[in-house]
Coordinates of C-alpha atoms in Angstrom, one line a residue:
X1 CA 49.3 101.9 67.2
X2 CA 52.3 101.1 64.9
X3 CA 55.1 99.4 65.3
X4 CA 56.7 102.8 64.9
X5 CA 54.4 104.4 67.7
X6 CA 55.6 101.2 70.3
X7 CA 59.2 101.9 69.6
X8 CA 58.3 105.8 70.2
X9 CA 57.2 105.5 73.3
X10 CA 59.5 103.1 74.8
X11 CA 62.0 105.5 74.2
X12 CA 59.7 108.6 75.2
X13 CA 59.3 106.2 78.8
X14 CA 63.1 105.9 78.7
X15 CA 64.2 108.9 78.1
X16 CA 64.5 110.3 81.4
X17 CA 66.8 107.5 83.4
X18 CA 68.6 107.7 79.9
X19 CA 69.6 111.2 81.5
X20 CA 70.2 110.9 84.6
X21 CA 72.7 108.3 84.0
X22 CA 75.6 110.0 82.5
X23 CA 77.7 109.6 79.9
X24 CA 78.2 106.6 78.1
X25 CA 81.7 106.0 77.9
X26 CA 84.5 103.2 77.3
X27 CA 86.7 101.4 79.6
X28 CA 89.2 100.5 77.5
X29 CA 91.0 104.4 76.9
X30 CA 90.7 105.1 80.0
X31 CA 93.7 105.8 83.1
X32 CA 94.8 106.7 87.0
X33 CA 96.8 109.0 87.7
X34 CA 98.2 109.0 91.0
X35 CA 98.8 112.2 93.0
X36 CA 100.8 111.7 95.4
X37 CA 101.0 114.2 98.0
X38 CA 96.7 114.7 98.1
X39 CA 95.9 110.5 98.4
X40 CA 94.1 110.8 95.5
X41 CA 93.7 109.8 91.4
X42 CA 93.2 111.6 88.8
X43 CA 90.5 109.3 86.5
X44 CA 92.1 110.4 82.5
X45 CA 91.1 109.8 78.9
X46 CA 93.5 108.8 77.0
X47 CA 91.7 109.1 73.5
X48 CA 90.4 112.9 74.7
X49 CA 93.4 113.9 76.6
X50 CA 91.7 115.6 79.2
X51 CA 90.5 114.6 83.3
X52 CA 87.2 113.0 84.3
X53 CA 87.1 112.7 87.3
X54 CA 89.4 112.8 90.2
X55 CA 88.4 110.2 93.3
X56 CA 89.7 111.4 96.9
X57 CA 90.1 109.7 100.6
X58 CA 92.7 107.0 98.9
X59 CA 95.4 107.5 102.1
X60 CA 99.2 107.5 102.2
X61 CA 100.1 107.0 97.8
X62 CA 103.3 108.2 98.1
X63 CA 104.1 105.0 96.8
X64 CA 101.6 103.8 95.1
X65 CA 100.3 101.4 91.7
X66 CA 97.5 99.9 91.2
X67 CA 95.9 96.9 88.9
X68 CA 93.1 96.6 86.7
X69 CA 89.6 93.9 86.6
X70 CA 89.4 92.3 83.8
X71 CA 86.6 94.7 82.1
X72 CA 88.5 97.6 83.1
X73 CA 86.0 99.0 85.2
X74 CA 87.6 99.4 88.2
X75 CA 91.1 100.2 89.3
X76 CA 93.0 98.5 92.8
X77 CA 95.4 101.2 94.1
X78 CA 97.8 100.0 96.6
X79 CA 98.2 102.6 99.0
X80 CA 102.2 102.9 100.7
X81 CA 99.8 103.2 103.9
X82 CA 98.4 99.3 103.6
X83 CA 95.0 100.8 101.5
X84 CA 93.6 98.4 99.3
X85 CA 91.1 101.1 97.3
X86 CA 89.0 99.4 94.3
X87 CA 87.5 102.4 92.5
X88 CA 85.5 102.9 89.9
X89 CA 86.4 104.7 87.1
X90 CA 83.1 105.0 85.6
X91 CA 81.5 107.6 88.9
X92 CA 84.4 108.3 89.8
X93 CA 84.1 106.8 93.0
X94 CA 85.6 104.8 96.1
X95 CA 83.6 101.0 95.7
X96 CA 84.8 100.0 98.2
X97 CA 88.6 99.9 100.6
X98 CA 90.0 98.6 103.6
X99 CA 93.4 98.4 105.5
X100 CA 94.7 95.2 105.1
X101 CA 98.9 96.6 106.1
X102 CA 100.6 98.9 108.5
X103 CA 102.5 99.6 105.6
X104 CA 102.5 98.2 101.6
X105 CA 104.5 98.0 98.6
X106 CA 102.6 96.9 95.7
X107 CA 100.5 94.6 94.6
X108 CA 99.0 91.6 92.2
X109 CA 95.6 90.7 90.4
X110 CA 95.4 86.7 89.8
X111 CA 95.2 86.2 86.3
X112 CA 91.0 85.0 86.2
X113 CA 90.4 88.5 87.7
X114 CA 89.0 86.9 91.6
X115 CA 92.2 87.4 93.4
X116 CA 94.0 91.0 95.0
X117 CA 97.3 90.0 96.0
X118 CA 99.2 92.8 98.5
X119 CA 103.0 92.6 99.3
X120 CA 104.2 94.3 103.1
X121 CA 106.6 95.8 104.5
X122 CA 104.0 95.7 107.7
X123 CA 104.2 93.1 109.4
X124 CA 105.4 91.7 106.3
X125 CA 103.8 89.0 104.0
X126 CA 101.2 88.7 101.4
X127 CA 97.9 88.6 102.1
X128 CA 94.9 87.9 99.4
X129 CA 91.4 89.2 99.2
X130 CA 88.5 88.1 97.0
X131 CA 88.6 91.6 93.8
X132 CA 84.1 91.5 94.3
X133 CA 84.5 92.9 98.1
X134 CA 87.5 92.7 99.0
X135 CA 86.3 89.8 101.7
X136 CA 90.3 89.0 102.8
X137 CA 91.2 84.9 101.4
X138 CA 94.8 84.2 102.4
X139 CA 97.1 85.4 104.7
X140 CA 100.3 85.2 103.7
X141 CA 103.1 84.9 106.1
X142 CA 106.9 85.7 105.1
X143 CA 108.6 83.6 107.7
X144 CA 111.8 83.3 105.8
X145 CA 113.9 79.3 106.7
X146 CA 115.9 81.6 109.7
X147 CA 112.8 81.3 111.4
X148 CA 112.5 85.3 110.8
X149 CA 109.5 87.6 109.6
X150 CA 110.4 89.0 106.0
X151 CA 109.2 92.1 104.1
X152 CA 107.5 90.7 100.8
X153 CA 108.9 92.8 97.4
X154 CA 108.6 92.0 93.7
X155 CA 104.7 90.2 93.3
X156 CA 103.6 89.8 90.2
X157 CA 101.0 87.2 89.0
X158 CA 101.3 84.4 86.7
X159 CA 99.5 81.6 84.7
X160 CA 97.8 79.7 86.9
X161 CA 96.1 81.8 89.4
X162 CA 99.2 82.1 90.7
X163 CA 101.5 84.6 92.5
X164 CA 105.4 84.9 93.1
X165 CA 106.8 87.6 94.9
X166 CA 110.4 88.1 96.8
X167 CA 111.4 87.9 100.6
X168 CA 113.9 90.8 100.7
X169 CA 115.2 90.6 104.1
X170 CA 115.2 86.3 104.3
X171 CA 116.9 86.0 100.4
X172 CA 114.3 84.4 99.9
X173 CA 111.4 83.6 96.0
X174 CA 108.3 82.2 96.8
X175 CA 105.5 80.9 94.5
X176 CA 102.0 80.1 95.7
X177 CA 99.4 78.4 94.4
X178 CA 96.3 80.1 95.3
X179 CA 93.8 77.3 92.4
X180 CA 92.3 76.1 95.4
X181 CA 92.7 79.0 98.5
X182 CA 91.4 75.9 100.9
X183 CA 94.2 73.9 100.1
X184 CA 96.9 76.2 99.3
X185 CA 100.3 75.9 98.7
X186 CA 104.1 76.7 98.4
X187 CA 106.7 76.4 96.7
X188 CA 109.6 78.2 98.6
X189 CA 114.1 78.9 96.7
X190 CA 115.5 79.9 99.5
X191 CA 120.0 81.8 99.6
X192 CA 119.1 82.8 95.8
X193 CA 121.2 86.1 97.5
X194 CA 121.3 88.9 99.7
X195 CA 118.7 91.3 99.8
X196 CA 115.5 90.6 96.1
X197 CA 114.8 94.7 96.2
X198 CA 111.8 93.5 92.9
X199 CA 111.3 91.2 90.4
X200 CA 109.1 91.2 87.1
X201 CA 108.3 88.4 84.8
X202 CA 108.2 88.4 81.5
X203 CA 105.0 89.4 79.0
X204 CA 104.0 84.9 78.9
X205 CA 104.5 84.9 82.5
X206 CA 107.4 82.1 82.4
X207 CA 110.1 84.1 83.7
X208 CA 110.4 86.4 87.2
X209 CA 113.7 87.9 87.4
X210 CA 114.3 88.8 91.5
X211 CA 117.4 92.0 91.4
X212 CA 119.7 92.0 94.4
X213 CA 119.8 94.8 95.9
X214 CA 123.0 93.5 98.6
X215 CA 125.3 91.6 95.2
X216 CA 125.9 92.5 91.5
X217 CA 123.0 89.6 90.5
X218 CA 119.9 89.2 89.2
X219 CA 118.0 86.2 90.2
X220 CA 115.8 84.1 86.8
X221 CA 113.3 81.2 88.2
X222 CA 111.8 79.5 85.0
X223 CA 108.5 79.4 86.4
X224 CA 107.2 77.0 83.9
X225 CA 110.6 74.2 85.9
X226 CA 109.0 71.4 88.1
X227 CA 110.2 71.5 90.7
X228 CA 111.5 75.2 90.6
X229 CA 115.0 76.0 90.3
X230 CA 116.8 79.9 91.3
X231 CA 119.6 80.6 89.0
X232 CA 121.9 83.6 89.1
X233 CA 122.1 85.9 86.1
X234 CA 124.5 88.6 85.3
X235 CA 127.1 87.4 88.8
X236 CA 128.9 91.0 89.2
X237 CA 127.7 92.7 86.7
X238 CA 129.5 95.6 89.0
X239 CA 132.7 93.3 88.0
X240 CA 135.0 95.2 91.1
X241 CA 134.6 98.6 90.6
X242 CA 133.2 101.0 93.0
X243 CA 129.5 101.4 93.1
X244 CA 128.0 104.6 93.1
X245 CA 125.6 106.2 95.7
X246 CA 122.1 104.6 95.6
X247 CA 119.6 108.0 95.4
X248 CA 116.5 105.9 94.0
X249 CA 115.8 101.9 93.9
X250 CA 115.8 101.0 90.5
X251 CA 111.9 99.7 89.5
X252 CA 112.4 96.0 88.0
X253 CA 108.4 96.4 87.6
X254 CA 109.6 98.9 84.7
X255 CA 111.8 96.7 83.1
X256 CA 112.3 96.8 78.6
X257 CA 110.8 93.6 77.1
X258 CA 110.6 93.5 74.2
X259 CA 110.4 90.1 71.3
X260 CA 114.8 88.9 73.0
X261 CA 115.4 91.5 74.7
X262 CA 115.6 92.6 78.2
X263 CA 116.4 96.3 79.5
X264 CA 117.6 95.8 83.1
X265 CA 118.0 98.8 84.7
X266 CA 121.6 98.8 86.5
X267 CA 121.8 99.2 90.9
X268 CA 124.3 102.1 91.2
X269 CA 125.5 102.3 88.1
X270 CA 124.3 104.7 84.9
X271 CA 124.1 102.4 82.3
X272 CA 121.2 99.9 80.9
X273 CA 122.1 96.0 80.5
X274 CA 121.1 94.2 77.4
X275 CA 120.0 90.3 78.1
X276 CA 118.8 87.9 76.2
X277 CA 115.7 86.9 76.7
X278 CA 116.8 83.2 76.0
X279 CA 119.7 81.9 76.9
X280 CA 120.0 85.4 79.5
X281 CA 123.7 86.5 79.7
X282 CA 124.5 90.0 79.1
X283 CA 124.2 91.3 75.0
X284 CA 125.2 95.0 75.6
X285 CA 125.1 97.7 77.8
X286 CA 124.2 101.3 77.5
X287 CA 125.9 104.2 78.8
X288 CA 122.8 106.8 80.1
X289 CA 122.6 110.1 81.6
X290 CA 122.0 109.1 85.5
X291 CA 120.8 106.4 87.4
X292 CA 117.3 104.3 86.5
X293 CA 114.4 104.0 87.7
X294 CA 112.1 102.9 85.6
X295 CA 112.7 101.8 81.8
X296 CA 109.6 101.5 79.6
X297 CA 109.2 100.1 76.1
X298 CA 107.3 101.2 73.3
X299 CA 104.1 98.9 73.3
X300 CA 106.1 98.0 69.4
X301 CA 109.3 96.4 71.6
X302 CA 111.4 98.9 68.9
X303 CA 112.4 101.5 71.9
X304 CA 112.9 101.9 75.9
X305 CA 112.0 105.2 77.1
X306 CA 113.9 105.6 81.2
X307 CA 113.9 108.3 83.3
X308 CA 116.3 108.7 86.5
X309 CA 117.1 109.4 89.8
X310 CA 117.8 112.4 92.3
X311 CA 119.9 114.4 90.8
X312 CA 119.1 114.0 87.2
X313 CA 115.7 113.3 87.4
X314 CA 114.2 116.8 85.1
X315 CA 115.6 114.2 82.2
X316 CA 114.7 111.1 79.5
X317 CA 116.8 109.1 77.9
X318 CA 115.0 107.2 74.9
X319 CA 117.1 104.0 73.5
X320 CA 116.6 102.3 70.4
X321 CA 116.5 98.5 70.8
X322 CA 117.7 97.7 68.0
X323 CA 121.1 99.5 68.1
X324 CA 121.2 100.3 71.8
X325 CA 122.1 103.6 70.7
X326 CA 121.4 106.6 72.7
X327 CA 117.8 108.0 70.2
X328 CA 116.6 111.1 72.1
X329 CA 117.4 113.1 75.3
X330 CA 115.1 115.3 76.5
X331 CA 114.4 117.3 80.1
X332 CA 110.2 117.5 80.5
X333 CA 111.3 119.3 83.3
X334 CA 111.6 119.1 87.2
X335 CA 111.3 115.4 89.8
X336 CA 109.6 113.2 86.3
X337 CA 109.2 110.7 88.4
X338 CA 106.7 107.6 85.8
X339 CA 106.2 107.7 82.0
X340 CA 103.0 104.7 80.3
X341 CA 102.6 104.0 76.8
X342 CA 99.0 104.5 75.3
X343 CA 98.3 100.8 74.3
X344 CA 99.4 100.8 71.0
X345 CA 102.5 103.1 71.7
X346 CA 101.5 106.2 69.8
X347 CA 101.9 108.8 72.8
X348 CA 103.2 108.8 76.3
X349 CA 102.4 109.9 79.3
X350 CA 104.6 111.9 81.6
X351 CA 104.4 112.8 85.0
X352 CA 106.2 115.6 86.1
X353 CA 106.1 116.0 90.5
X354 CA 107.6 119.2 90.5
X355 CA 106.3 121.2 88.2
X356 CA 102.1 119.9 89.1
X357 CA 101.6 118.2 85.5
X358 CA 101.8 115.1 83.2
X359 CA 102.1 116.0 80.2
X360 CA 101.7 113.9 76.9
X361 CA 104.1 113.1 73.4
X362 CA 103.7 112.5 70.4
X363 CA 106.1 109.3 69.9
X364 CA 107.1 109.3 66.5
X365 CA 108.6 113.7 66.6
X366 CA 109.1 114.1 70.7
X367 CA 106.5 116.4 70.7
X368 CA 104.7 117.9 73.6
X369 CA 100.9 117.2 72.4
X370 CA 99.5 119.0 76.0
X371 CA 100.0 119.0 79.5
X372 CA 97.3 118.3 82.4
X373 CA 97.6 119.5 85.3
X374 CA 97.3 117.5 88.7
X375 CA 98.6 117.3 92.4
X376 CA 102.7 116.4 92.3
X377 CA 101.2 113.3 90.1
X378 CA 103.6 110.5 90.3
X379 CA 102.5 106.4 89.1
X380 CA 100.3 106.6 85.8
X381 CA 98.0 103.3 84.9
X382 CA 96.2 103.3 82.1
X383 CA 93.3 100.2 81.9
X384 CA 95.3 98.3 78.8
X385 CA 97.7 96.7 81.6
X386 CA 94.4 94.6 82.1
X387 CA 95.4 91.9 80.0
X388 CA 98.5 92.0 80.4
X389 CA 100.2 89.1 82.7
X390 CA 102.7 90.9 86.0
X391 CA 100.5 94.7 85.1

């Protein structure tokens, strides 16, 4: 038997197994769309611009977010009901699910992909799990310097198997080092300001910023400093002006970090604040259509796309980062909740909740290329996030 015949016979033997394995695909173009009202997520292919699967049974997804394993195969979905669900993107199935708290607000994955941390409102604190099994690893009770348990918010990963988060009720920022979970080390910064409501870290993992809901200002922590120190920036950015009612909390996890600038949504104001990413001083403002919720940077850094709180949540503003000028404004439809760019920014996916669809736009021409049916869609998360700090 010659070599060619042997290869052919071997192929014929494995052909049935290959046929039963389903379609082969990479994971770099995949993502999830949260269907908040039905406790489900769509698995989408960004290159094909279509849905390839749907996973149900994820609980309360009214404020859901997701992170991805380093190999981009698994999404870890954080539900408002405390559910932590590991979703297999290739099989459109639940690999593992635990309900780890009564009320959760998001989570993060460690830089090495081995730990999943979840930020909780009830009972407060942060719980940490093994990424492969979802077995518990650590339980961090957020007892502030006032002796009371606190909600935790603004949870992000930092280099070196660390996590940073804010204690909403206590007005503190903690950095937890889990490089050796059995000897968990926590550095606590107290008295940082009133009601830190959200936070994010710069793409290099160095600068952690937390917005303050109880006062005009932002807290900055340089994570390279030893010991850590909290510094107030943009102090009293409202300058005593009468505050507007806050219809929806802005999200600092959706800030635009581009080059030497950060564009931050201002609490209770119709504007973005431009911040120098080196001196952390204000460098300008952008008047916006409404109260910003997310300000998301296009991957090349030239534009920031901004959506707004109710009752002006049908509109998106596109801002030129270099000039801080509005370059485009359009209204995709009722209740625009989230925007996610494809990895190189040629397209942006927009969830239009009350129209039950996700729209895909060309970012160069602003033309809508297609729409994808979805049941009350909210968050959109693509696997490219697996390669980025803080996402």
